[in-house]
GROMACS .gro file of C-alpha atoms in nm:
model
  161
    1UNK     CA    1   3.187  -1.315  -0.480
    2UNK     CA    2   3.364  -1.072  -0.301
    3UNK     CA    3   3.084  -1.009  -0.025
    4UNK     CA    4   2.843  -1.278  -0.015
    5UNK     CA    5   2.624  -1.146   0.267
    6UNK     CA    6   2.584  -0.781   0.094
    7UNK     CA    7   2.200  -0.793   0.075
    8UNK     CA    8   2.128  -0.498  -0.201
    9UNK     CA    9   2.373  -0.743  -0.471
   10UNK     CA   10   2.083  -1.002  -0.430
   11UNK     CA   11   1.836  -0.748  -0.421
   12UNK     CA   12   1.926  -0.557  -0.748
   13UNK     CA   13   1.999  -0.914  -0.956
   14UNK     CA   14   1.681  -1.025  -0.846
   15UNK     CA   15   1.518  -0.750  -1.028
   16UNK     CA   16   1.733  -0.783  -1.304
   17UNK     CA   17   1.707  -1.170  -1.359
   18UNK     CA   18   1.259  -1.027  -1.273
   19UNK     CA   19   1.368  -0.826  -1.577
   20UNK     CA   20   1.474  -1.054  -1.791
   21UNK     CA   21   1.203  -1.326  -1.725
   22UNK     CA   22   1.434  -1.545  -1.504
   23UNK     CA   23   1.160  -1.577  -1.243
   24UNK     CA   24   1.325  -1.897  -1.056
   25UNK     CA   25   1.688  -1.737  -1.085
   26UNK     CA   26   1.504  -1.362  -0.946
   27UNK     CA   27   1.321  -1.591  -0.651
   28UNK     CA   28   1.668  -1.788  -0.545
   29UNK     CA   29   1.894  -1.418  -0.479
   30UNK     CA   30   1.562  -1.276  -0.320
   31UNK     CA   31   1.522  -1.543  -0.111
   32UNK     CA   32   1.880  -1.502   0.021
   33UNK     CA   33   1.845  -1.161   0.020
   34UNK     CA   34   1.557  -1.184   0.304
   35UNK     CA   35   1.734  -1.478   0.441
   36UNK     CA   36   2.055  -1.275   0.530
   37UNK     CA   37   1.797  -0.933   0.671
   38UNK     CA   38   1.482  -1.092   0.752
   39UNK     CA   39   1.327  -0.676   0.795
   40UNK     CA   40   1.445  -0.541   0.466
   41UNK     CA   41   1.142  -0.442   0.310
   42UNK     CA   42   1.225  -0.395  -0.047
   43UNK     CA   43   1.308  -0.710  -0.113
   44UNK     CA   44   1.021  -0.877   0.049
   45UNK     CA   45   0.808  -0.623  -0.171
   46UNK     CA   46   1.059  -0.700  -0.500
   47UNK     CA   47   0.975  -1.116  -0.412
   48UNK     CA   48   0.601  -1.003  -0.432
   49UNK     CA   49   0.651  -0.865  -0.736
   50UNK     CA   50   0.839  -1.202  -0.849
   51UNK     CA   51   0.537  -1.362  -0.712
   52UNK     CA   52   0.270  -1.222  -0.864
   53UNK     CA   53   0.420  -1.278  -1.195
   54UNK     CA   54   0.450  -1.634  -1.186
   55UNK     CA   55   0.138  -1.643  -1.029
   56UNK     CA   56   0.130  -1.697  -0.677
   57UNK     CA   57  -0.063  -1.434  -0.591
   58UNK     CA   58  -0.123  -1.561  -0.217
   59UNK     CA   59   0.238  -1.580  -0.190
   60UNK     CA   60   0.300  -1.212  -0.338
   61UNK     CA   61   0.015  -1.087  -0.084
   62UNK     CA   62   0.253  -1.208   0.170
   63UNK     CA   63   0.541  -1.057   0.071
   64UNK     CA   64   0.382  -0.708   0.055
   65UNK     CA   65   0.225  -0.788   0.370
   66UNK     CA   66   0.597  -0.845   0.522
   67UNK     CA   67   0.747  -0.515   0.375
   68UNK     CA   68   0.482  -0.308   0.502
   69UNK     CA   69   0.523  -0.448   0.870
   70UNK     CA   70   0.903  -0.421   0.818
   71UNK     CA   71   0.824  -0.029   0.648
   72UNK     CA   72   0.443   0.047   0.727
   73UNK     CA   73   0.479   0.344   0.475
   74UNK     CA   74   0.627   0.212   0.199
   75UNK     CA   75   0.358   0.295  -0.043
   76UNK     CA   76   0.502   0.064  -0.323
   77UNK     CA   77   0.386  -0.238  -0.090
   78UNK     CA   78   0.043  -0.087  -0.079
   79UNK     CA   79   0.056   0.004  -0.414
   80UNK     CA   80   0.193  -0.393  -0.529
   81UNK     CA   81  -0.030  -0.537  -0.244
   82UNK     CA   82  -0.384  -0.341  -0.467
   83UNK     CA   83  -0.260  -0.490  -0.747
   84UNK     CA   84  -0.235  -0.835  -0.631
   85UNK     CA   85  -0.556  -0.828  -0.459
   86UNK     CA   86  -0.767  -0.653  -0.787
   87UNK     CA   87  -0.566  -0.974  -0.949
   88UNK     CA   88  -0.757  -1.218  -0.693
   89UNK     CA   89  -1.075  -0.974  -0.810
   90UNK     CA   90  -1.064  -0.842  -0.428
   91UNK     CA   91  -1.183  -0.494  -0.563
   92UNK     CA   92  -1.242  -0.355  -0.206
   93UNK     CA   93  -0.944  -0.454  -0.096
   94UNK     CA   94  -0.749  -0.340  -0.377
   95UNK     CA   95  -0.929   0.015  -0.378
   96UNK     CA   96  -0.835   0.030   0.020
   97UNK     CA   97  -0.459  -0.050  -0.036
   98UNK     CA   98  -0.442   0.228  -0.304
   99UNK     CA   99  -0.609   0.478  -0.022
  100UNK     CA  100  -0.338   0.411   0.223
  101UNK     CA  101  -0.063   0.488  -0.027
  102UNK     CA  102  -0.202   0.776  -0.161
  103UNK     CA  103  -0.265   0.903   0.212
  104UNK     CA  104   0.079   0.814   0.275
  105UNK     CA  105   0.210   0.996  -0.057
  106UNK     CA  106  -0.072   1.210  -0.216
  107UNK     CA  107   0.174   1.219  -0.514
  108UNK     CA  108   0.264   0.870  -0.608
  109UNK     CA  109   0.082   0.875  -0.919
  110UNK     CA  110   0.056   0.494  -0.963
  111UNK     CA  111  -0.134   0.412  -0.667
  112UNK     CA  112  -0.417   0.690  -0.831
  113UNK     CA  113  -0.383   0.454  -1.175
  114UNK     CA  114  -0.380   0.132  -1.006
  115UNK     CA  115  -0.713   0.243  -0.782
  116UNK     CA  116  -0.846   0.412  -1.104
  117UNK     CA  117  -0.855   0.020  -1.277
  118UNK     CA  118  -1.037  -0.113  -0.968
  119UNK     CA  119  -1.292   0.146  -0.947
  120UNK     CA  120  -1.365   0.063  -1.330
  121UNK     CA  121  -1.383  -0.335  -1.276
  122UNK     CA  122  -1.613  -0.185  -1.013
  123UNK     CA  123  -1.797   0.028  -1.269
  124UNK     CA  124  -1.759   0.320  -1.160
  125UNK     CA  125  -1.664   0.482  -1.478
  126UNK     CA  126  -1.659   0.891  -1.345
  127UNK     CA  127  -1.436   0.789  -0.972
  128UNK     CA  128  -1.204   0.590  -1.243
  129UNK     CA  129  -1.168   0.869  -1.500
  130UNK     CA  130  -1.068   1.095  -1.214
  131UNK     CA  131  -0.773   0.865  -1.088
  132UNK     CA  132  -0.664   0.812  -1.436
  133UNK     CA  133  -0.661   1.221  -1.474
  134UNK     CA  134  -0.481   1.263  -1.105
  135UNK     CA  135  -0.245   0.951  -1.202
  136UNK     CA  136  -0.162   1.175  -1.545
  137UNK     CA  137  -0.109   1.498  -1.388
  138UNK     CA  138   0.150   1.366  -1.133
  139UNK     CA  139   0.315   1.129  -1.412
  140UNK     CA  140   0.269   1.213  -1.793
  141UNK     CA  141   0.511   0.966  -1.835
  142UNK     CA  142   0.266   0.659  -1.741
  143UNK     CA  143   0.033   0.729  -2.016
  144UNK     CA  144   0.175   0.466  -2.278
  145UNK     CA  145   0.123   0.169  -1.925
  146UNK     CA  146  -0.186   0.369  -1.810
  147UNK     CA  147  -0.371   0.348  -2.147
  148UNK     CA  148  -0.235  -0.079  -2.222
  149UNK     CA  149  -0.403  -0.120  -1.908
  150UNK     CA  150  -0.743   0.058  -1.942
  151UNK     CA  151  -0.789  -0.152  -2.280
  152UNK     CA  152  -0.736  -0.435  -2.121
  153UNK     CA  153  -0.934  -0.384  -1.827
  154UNK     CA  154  -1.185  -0.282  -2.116
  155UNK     CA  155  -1.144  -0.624  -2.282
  156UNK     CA  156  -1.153  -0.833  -1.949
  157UNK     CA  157  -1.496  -0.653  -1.852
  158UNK     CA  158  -1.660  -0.716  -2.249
  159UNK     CA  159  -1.583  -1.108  -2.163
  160UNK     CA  160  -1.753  -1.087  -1.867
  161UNK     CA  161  -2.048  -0.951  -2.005
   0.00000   0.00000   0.00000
């Protein structure tokens, strides 16, 4: 109310209303938020992540594909952008996205876990177990996501079979 054009109040009650499952309410301030600053990559890469959970992954692709024009290293985009496209089951593409963030930030532990679950949808058990170790070492604290992930990567793949 009292400044309707300040971008980062849209921004940060987009990821809260994200937070709290309010999807449309999260995609109405994000919109406005890239409405009022058409180059601010966060919340082009926050929509993504709005995106992608309600399932528009072509749409969430986009979004991470703005904020890294906008920011071309912002390794969360990269990062987001992997996960999106391992979602589509673009494992190649995912794998590559994770290798430009971690070239960009050799420490941003996530991109090593997220590249880790595409190299085992791959099968390629030994390259995974190595990005789940380097993902552990730079984070501890993404064990409890790391390991809900791996089972259910481990699930998905028994279907398949």
């Amino acid at each position: 109310e009292l400044n309707p054009r300040l971008i980062s109040s849209y921004n940060n009650r987009g990821n809260a209303r994200r937070d709290k499952g309010d999807f449309d309410g999260a995609m109405d301030d994000l919109d406005k938020a890239v409405r009022l600053d058409p180059h601010n990559a966060l919340a082009y890469n926050n929509r993504g992540l709005v995106r992608r959970a309600k399932g528009d992954l072509q749409g969430a692709i986009a979004d991470y594909d703005r904020a890294i024009v906008n920011n071309p290293l912002f390794v969360e985009a990269y990062s987001n952008r992997g996960n999106a496209r391992q979602d589509r089951g673009d494992l190649v593409g995912s794998i590559a996205d994770c290798d430009l963030a971690i070239k960009i930030d050799p420490f941003f532990a996530k991109a090593y876990g997220n590249r880790g679950l595409a190299r085992l949808y791959q099968g390629d058990k030994v390259r995974a177990e190595k990005d789940f170790d380097q993902c552990l070492r730079l984070d501890p604290k993404l064990k409890p996501l790391l390991e809900e992930q791996i089972e259910q990567a481990k699930l998905r793949l028994a279907v398949r079979q």
